[in-house]
């Protein structure tokens, strides 16, 4: 798949405070990364550096190999950014808001109309086009903001707290929109404090705390599995089974439980069949092997616990 965005050793200082401290990661094409962390962790600053709106003190941000600090205008043409405090022209209709932004971005009237058809479908805005922006609900305004960020067909979407203030129905609709955009090939970085909502669509979780990258892990958008954690259920033979599993490659953080053995599996899942066969040969009384699902909230709390 390959990284579309590379952040390397990014450091940002503000008077009396280091906001970002040696942050490095890469975003693969066609993924949705949930950017999470406590208030003041540096999430918004990281996003503004990525979209070339805040200066980078040290380190680099590159989009498809192009340094964003050296060519910020080129970055703006490739990235759609939705700030947490974005505004709309309340007296204009939704259609006119979209057309105005398209012209401001240098799109031709013909290109605007072509892109309008696409983004209106992607964000489900058809019924709202004639309405004044000033009469829209919070959820409707967020969808218009998303459409504005998509209008110039960016390859990367950066969304700062898009679900803030939305009711459950609007959050569900936002999640559906983001999933559809990912399936269409967009790469998305989205911040939020609502971890349960992020689990609907995130493929990765990036956790910042006090300006530092604490963890960057894949998650399952379907079941929110953060790492491959398994439980091998056995009927007796705990001592023998424990000694055997401790010698197996890929088995880490082994812990005996009343039901069997809990462990992290750090090898390809295709090798689990070989592990089970080896257990049977070693006469470990296996009943079953199951995946333990950990939610993003659990991992978040473990990482930021003080």
Short mmCIF file of N, CA and C in Angstrom, two decimals, residues 174-265:
data_model
loop_
_atom_site.label_atom_id
_atom_site.label_comp_id
_atom_site.label_asym_id
_atom_site.label_seq_id
_atom_site.Cartn_x
_atom_site.Cartn_y
_atom_site.Cartn_z
N UNK A 174 -21.84 10.63 9.76
CA UNK A 174 -20.46 11.03 9.52
C UNK A 174 -19.57 9.80 9.35
N UNK A 175 -19.76 8.81 10.21
CA UNK A 175 -18.97 7.58 10.09
C UNK A 175 -19.18 6.89 8.76
N UNK A 176 -20.42 6.86 8.30
CA UNK A 176 -20.71 6.24 7.01
C UNK A 176 -20.01 6.99 5.88
N UNK A 177 -20.02 8.33 5.97
CA UNK A 177 -19.35 9.14 4.95
C UNK A 177 -17.86 8.84 4.90
N UNK A 178 -17.22 8.79 6.09
CA UNK A 178 -15.77 8.56 6.14
C UNK A 178 -15.41 7.16 5.64
N UNK A 179 -16.22 6.17 6.00
CA UNK A 179 -15.95 4.82 5.50
C UNK A 179 -16.05 4.77 3.98
N UNK A 180 -17.05 5.45 3.44
CA UNK A 180 -17.22 5.46 1.98
C UNK A 180 -16.04 6.17 1.31
N UNK A 181 -15.55 7.24 1.92
CA UNK A 181 -14.41 7.97 1.35
C UNK A 181 -13.15 7.10 1.37
N UNK A 182 -12.96 6.36 2.46
CA UNK A 182 -11.79 5.47 2.52
C UNK A 182 -11.88 4.40 1.44
N UNK A 183 -13.07 3.84 1.26
CA UNK A 183 -13.23 2.81 0.24
C UNK A 183 -13.00 3.37 -1.16
N UNK A 184 -13.22 4.69 -1.30
CA UNK A 184 -12.97 5.34 -2.58
C UNK A 184 -11.50 5.71 -2.76
N UNK A 185 -10.66 5.42 -1.76
CA UNK A 185 -9.23 5.65 -1.89
C UNK A 185 -8.66 6.82 -1.12
N UNK A 186 -9.50 7.55 -0.38
CA UNK A 186 -8.99 8.69 0.39
C UNK A 186 -8.23 8.21 1.62
N UNK A 187 -7.23 8.99 2.01
CA UNK A 187 -6.51 8.78 3.26
C UNK A 187 -6.97 9.86 4.22
N UNK A 188 -7.30 9.48 5.47
CA UNK A 188 -7.95 10.41 6.38
C UNK A 188 -7.25 10.38 7.74
N UNK A 189 -7.00 11.57 8.28
CA UNK A 189 -6.53 11.74 9.66
C UNK A 189 -7.61 12.52 10.38
N UNK A 190 -8.18 11.95 11.46
CA UNK A 190 -9.31 12.57 12.13
C UNK A 190 -9.10 12.55 13.63
N UNK A 191 -9.29 13.68 14.29
CA UNK A 191 -9.16 13.73 15.74
C UNK A 191 -10.53 13.77 16.38
N UNK A 192 -10.62 13.21 17.58
CA UNK A 192 -11.87 13.22 18.33
C UNK A 192 -11.59 12.74 19.74
N UNK A 193 -12.46 13.16 20.68
CA UNK A 193 -12.42 12.63 22.03
C UNK A 193 -13.44 11.50 22.21
N UNK A 194 -14.22 11.23 21.16
CA UNK A 194 -15.29 10.25 21.26
C UNK A 194 -14.78 8.93 20.69
N UNK A 195 -14.13 8.12 21.54
CA UNK A 195 -13.47 6.93 21.05
C UNK A 195 -14.44 5.90 20.50
N UNK A 196 -15.62 5.78 21.11
CA UNK A 196 -16.60 4.81 20.62
C UNK A 196 -17.02 5.15 19.19
N UNK A 197 -17.10 6.43 18.90
CA UNK A 197 -17.48 6.84 17.54
C UNK A 197 -16.34 6.56 16.56
N UNK A 198 -15.09 6.78 16.98
CA UNK A 198 -13.95 6.51 16.12
C UNK A 198 -13.86 5.05 15.73
N UNK A 199 -14.29 4.17 16.64
CA UNK A 199 -14.19 2.74 16.37
C UNK A 199 -15.06 2.29 15.20
N UNK A 200 -16.02 3.13 14.81
CA UNK A 200 -16.88 2.78 13.69
C UNK A 200 -16.10 2.76 12.37
N UNK A 201 -15.03 3.55 12.29
CA UNK A 201 -14.39 3.69 10.99
C UNK A 201 -12.87 3.71 11.01
N UNK A 202 -12.22 3.89 12.15
CA UNK A 202 -10.76 4.02 12.17
C UNK A 202 -10.08 2.69 11.83
N UNK A 203 -8.99 2.78 11.06
CA UNK A 203 -8.15 1.61 10.80
C UNK A 203 -6.89 1.65 11.65
N UNK A 204 -6.52 2.85 12.15
CA UNK A 204 -5.34 3.01 13.00
C UNK A 204 -5.64 4.01 14.10
N UNK A 205 -4.91 3.90 15.21
CA UNK A 205 -5.01 4.87 16.29
C UNK A 205 -3.63 5.44 16.59
N UNK A 206 -3.54 6.77 16.58
CA UNK A 206 -2.31 7.48 16.90
C UNK A 206 -2.57 8.27 18.17
N UNK A 207 -1.84 7.96 19.22
CA UNK A 207 -2.07 8.57 20.53
C UNK A 207 -0.94 9.52 20.89
N UNK A 208 -1.29 10.80 21.09
CA UNK A 208 -0.35 11.81 21.57
C UNK A 208 -0.61 12.09 23.04
N UNK A 209 0.45 12.33 23.77
CA UNK A 209 0.33 12.75 25.17
C UNK A 209 1.49 13.68 25.48
N UNK A 210 1.17 14.90 25.92
CA UNK A 210 2.19 15.91 26.24
C UNK A 210 3.15 16.13 25.07
N UNK A 211 2.61 16.13 23.86
CA UNK A 211 3.41 16.41 22.68
C UNK A 211 4.21 15.25 22.15
N UNK A 212 4.14 14.09 22.79
CA UNK A 212 4.92 12.94 22.36
C UNK A 212 4.02 11.83 21.82
N UNK A 213 4.54 11.10 20.86
CA UNK A 213 3.81 9.96 20.30
C UNK A 213 3.92 8.80 21.28
N UNK A 214 2.78 8.41 21.85
CA UNK A 214 2.76 7.31 22.81
C UNK A 214 2.61 5.96 22.12
N UNK A 215 1.71 5.89 21.15
CA UNK A 215 1.52 4.64 20.42
C UNK A 215 0.85 4.93 19.08
N UNK A 216 1.16 4.10 18.10
CA UNK A 216 0.54 4.18 16.78
C UNK A 216 0.30 2.75 16.34
N UNK A 217 -0.95 2.30 16.42
CA UNK A 217 -1.25 0.88 16.23
C UNK A 217 -2.42 0.72 15.26
N UNK A 218 -2.45 -0.42 14.55
CA UNK A 218 -3.62 -0.72 13.72
C UNK A 218 -4.80 -1.12 14.59
N UNK A 219 -5.98 -0.78 14.14
CA UNK A 219 -7.20 -1.21 14.82
C UNK A 219 -8.14 -1.74 13.77
N UNK A 220 -9.06 -2.60 14.19
CA UNK A 220 -10.04 -3.14 13.25
C UNK A 220 -11.26 -2.25 13.21
N UNK A 221 -11.60 -1.71 12.05
CA UNK A 221 -12.76 -0.84 11.98
C UNK A 221 -14.04 -1.61 12.28
N UNK A 222 -14.01 -2.93 12.18
CA UNK A 222 -15.20 -3.72 12.47
C UNK A 222 -15.29 -4.11 13.94
N UNK A 223 -14.15 -4.49 14.56
CA UNK A 223 -14.23 -5.02 15.92
C UNK A 223 -13.29 -4.35 16.90
N UNK A 224 -12.61 -3.30 16.48
CA UNK A 224 -11.76 -2.51 17.37
C UNK A 224 -10.69 -3.34 18.07
N UNK A 225 -10.14 -4.35 17.39
CA UNK A 225 -9.02 -5.09 17.95
C UNK A 225 -7.74 -4.30 17.74
N UNK A 226 -7.07 -3.98 18.81
CA UNK A 226 -5.90 -3.12 18.72
C UNK A 226 -4.63 -3.94 18.51
N UNK A 227 -4.53 -5.09 19.09
CA UNK A 227 -3.41 -5.97 18.81
C UNK A 227 -3.95 -7.41 18.84
N UNK A 228 -3.17 -8.31 18.31
CA UNK A 228 -3.61 -9.70 18.25
C UNK A 228 -3.38 -10.35 19.61
N UNK A 229 -4.38 -10.27 20.46
CA UNK A 229 -4.30 -10.84 21.81
C UNK A 229 -5.24 -12.04 21.84
N UNK A 230 -4.70 -13.17 22.28
CA UNK A 230 -5.42 -14.43 22.19
C UNK A 230 -5.53 -15.11 23.54
N UNK A 231 -6.51 -15.99 23.66
CA UNK A 231 -6.61 -16.87 24.82
C UNK A 231 -6.71 -18.31 24.33
N UNK A 232 -5.79 -19.15 24.82
CA UNK A 232 -5.80 -20.57 24.51
C UNK A 232 -6.49 -21.28 25.67
N UNK A 233 -7.67 -21.81 25.40
CA UNK A 233 -8.44 -22.48 26.45
C UNK A 233 -8.01 -23.94 26.54
N UNK A 234 -7.76 -24.40 27.78
CA UNK A 234 -7.30 -25.77 28.00
C UNK A 234 -8.11 -26.40 29.12
N UNK A 235 -8.10 -27.73 29.15
CA UNK A 235 -8.77 -28.47 30.22
C UNK A 235 -7.69 -29.12 31.09
N UNK A 236 -7.18 -28.37 32.06
CA UNK A 236 -6.11 -28.89 32.91
C UNK A 236 -4.76 -28.74 32.23
N UNK A 237 -3.73 -29.26 32.88
CA UNK A 237 -2.39 -29.23 32.30
C UNK A 237 -1.80 -27.85 32.21
N UNK A 238 -2.17 -26.95 33.15
CA UNK A 238 -1.70 -25.57 33.09
C UNK A 238 -0.17 -25.47 33.14
N UNK A 239 0.44 -26.25 34.03
CA UNK A 239 1.89 -26.13 34.19
C UNK A 239 2.62 -26.56 32.92
N UNK A 240 2.21 -27.70 32.36
CA UNK A 240 2.85 -28.18 31.13
C UNK A 240 2.59 -27.22 29.98
N UNK A 241 1.34 -26.80 29.84
CA UNK A 241 0.99 -25.88 28.75
C UNK A 241 1.73 -24.57 28.85
N UNK A 242 1.88 -24.04 30.08
CA UNK A 242 2.58 -22.78 30.25
C UNK A 242 4.04 -22.88 29.86
N UNK A 243 4.70 -23.97 30.27
CA UNK A 243 6.11 -24.14 29.92
C UNK A 243 6.28 -24.26 28.40
N UNK A 244 5.34 -24.98 27.77
CA UNK A 244 5.45 -25.16 26.32
C UNK A 244 5.23 -23.84 25.58
N UNK A 245 4.16 -23.12 25.92
CA UNK A 245 3.86 -21.87 25.21
C UNK A 245 4.97 -20.84 25.38
N UNK A 246 5.61 -20.84 26.53
CA UNK A 246 6.67 -19.86 26.78
C UNK A 246 7.84 -20.04 25.83
N UNK A 247 7.97 -21.20 25.22
CA UNK A 247 9.09 -21.45 24.31
C UNK A 247 8.74 -21.18 22.85
N UNK A 248 7.46 -20.85 22.58
CA UNK A 248 7.02 -20.72 21.19
C UNK A 248 7.27 -19.32 20.64
N UNK A 249 7.87 -19.23 19.45
CA UNK A 249 8.08 -17.91 18.82
C UNK A 249 6.74 -17.25 18.52
N UNK A 250 6.66 -15.99 18.76
CA UNK A 250 5.42 -15.25 18.54
C UNK A 250 4.58 -15.08 19.77
N UNK A 251 4.82 -15.87 20.80
CA UNK A 251 4.05 -15.78 22.05
C UNK A 251 4.76 -14.84 23.01
N UNK A 252 4.06 -13.76 23.41
CA UNK A 252 4.63 -12.81 24.36
C UNK A 252 3.58 -12.42 25.39
N UNK A 253 4.04 -11.88 26.50
CA UNK A 253 3.15 -11.44 27.59
C UNK A 253 2.22 -12.58 28.02
N UNK A 254 2.80 -13.76 28.20
CA UNK A 254 2.03 -14.95 28.55
C UNK A 254 1.55 -14.86 29.99
N UNK A 255 0.26 -15.17 30.18
CA UNK A 255 -0.33 -15.11 31.52
C UNK A 255 -1.32 -16.26 31.68
N UNK A 256 -1.17 -17.01 32.78
CA UNK A 256 -2.10 -18.11 33.06
C UNK A 256 -3.39 -17.56 33.66
N UNK A 257 -4.52 -18.09 33.22
CA UNK A 257 -5.83 -17.71 33.75
C UNK A 257 -6.56 -18.99 34.12
N UNK A 258 -7.66 -18.89 34.86
CA UNK A 258 -8.42 -20.11 35.19
C UNK A 258 -8.90 -20.88 33.98
N UNK A 259 -9.05 -20.19 32.83
CA UNK A 259 -9.56 -20.84 31.63
C UNK A 259 -8.45 -21.37 30.73
N UNK A 260 -7.23 -20.87 30.93
CA UNK A 260 -6.15 -21.28 30.04
C UNK A 260 -5.01 -20.29 30.06
N UNK A 261 -4.63 -19.79 28.86
CA UNK A 261 -3.48 -18.90 28.76
C UNK A 261 -3.81 -17.69 27.88
N UNK A 262 -3.50 -16.52 28.40
CA UNK A 262 -3.70 -15.26 27.69
C UNK A 262 -2.34 -14.80 27.21
N UNK A 263 -2.24 -14.40 25.92
CA UNK A 263 -0.94 -13.95 25.41
C UNK A 263 -1.11 -13.06 24.19
N UNK A 264 -0.06 -12.28 23.91
CA UNK A 264 0.02 -11.49 22.68
C UNK A 264 0.68 -12.34 21.60
N UNK A 265 0.10 -12.32 20.43
CA UNK A 265 0.64 -13.08 19.30
C UNK A 265 1.30 -12.10 18.33
#
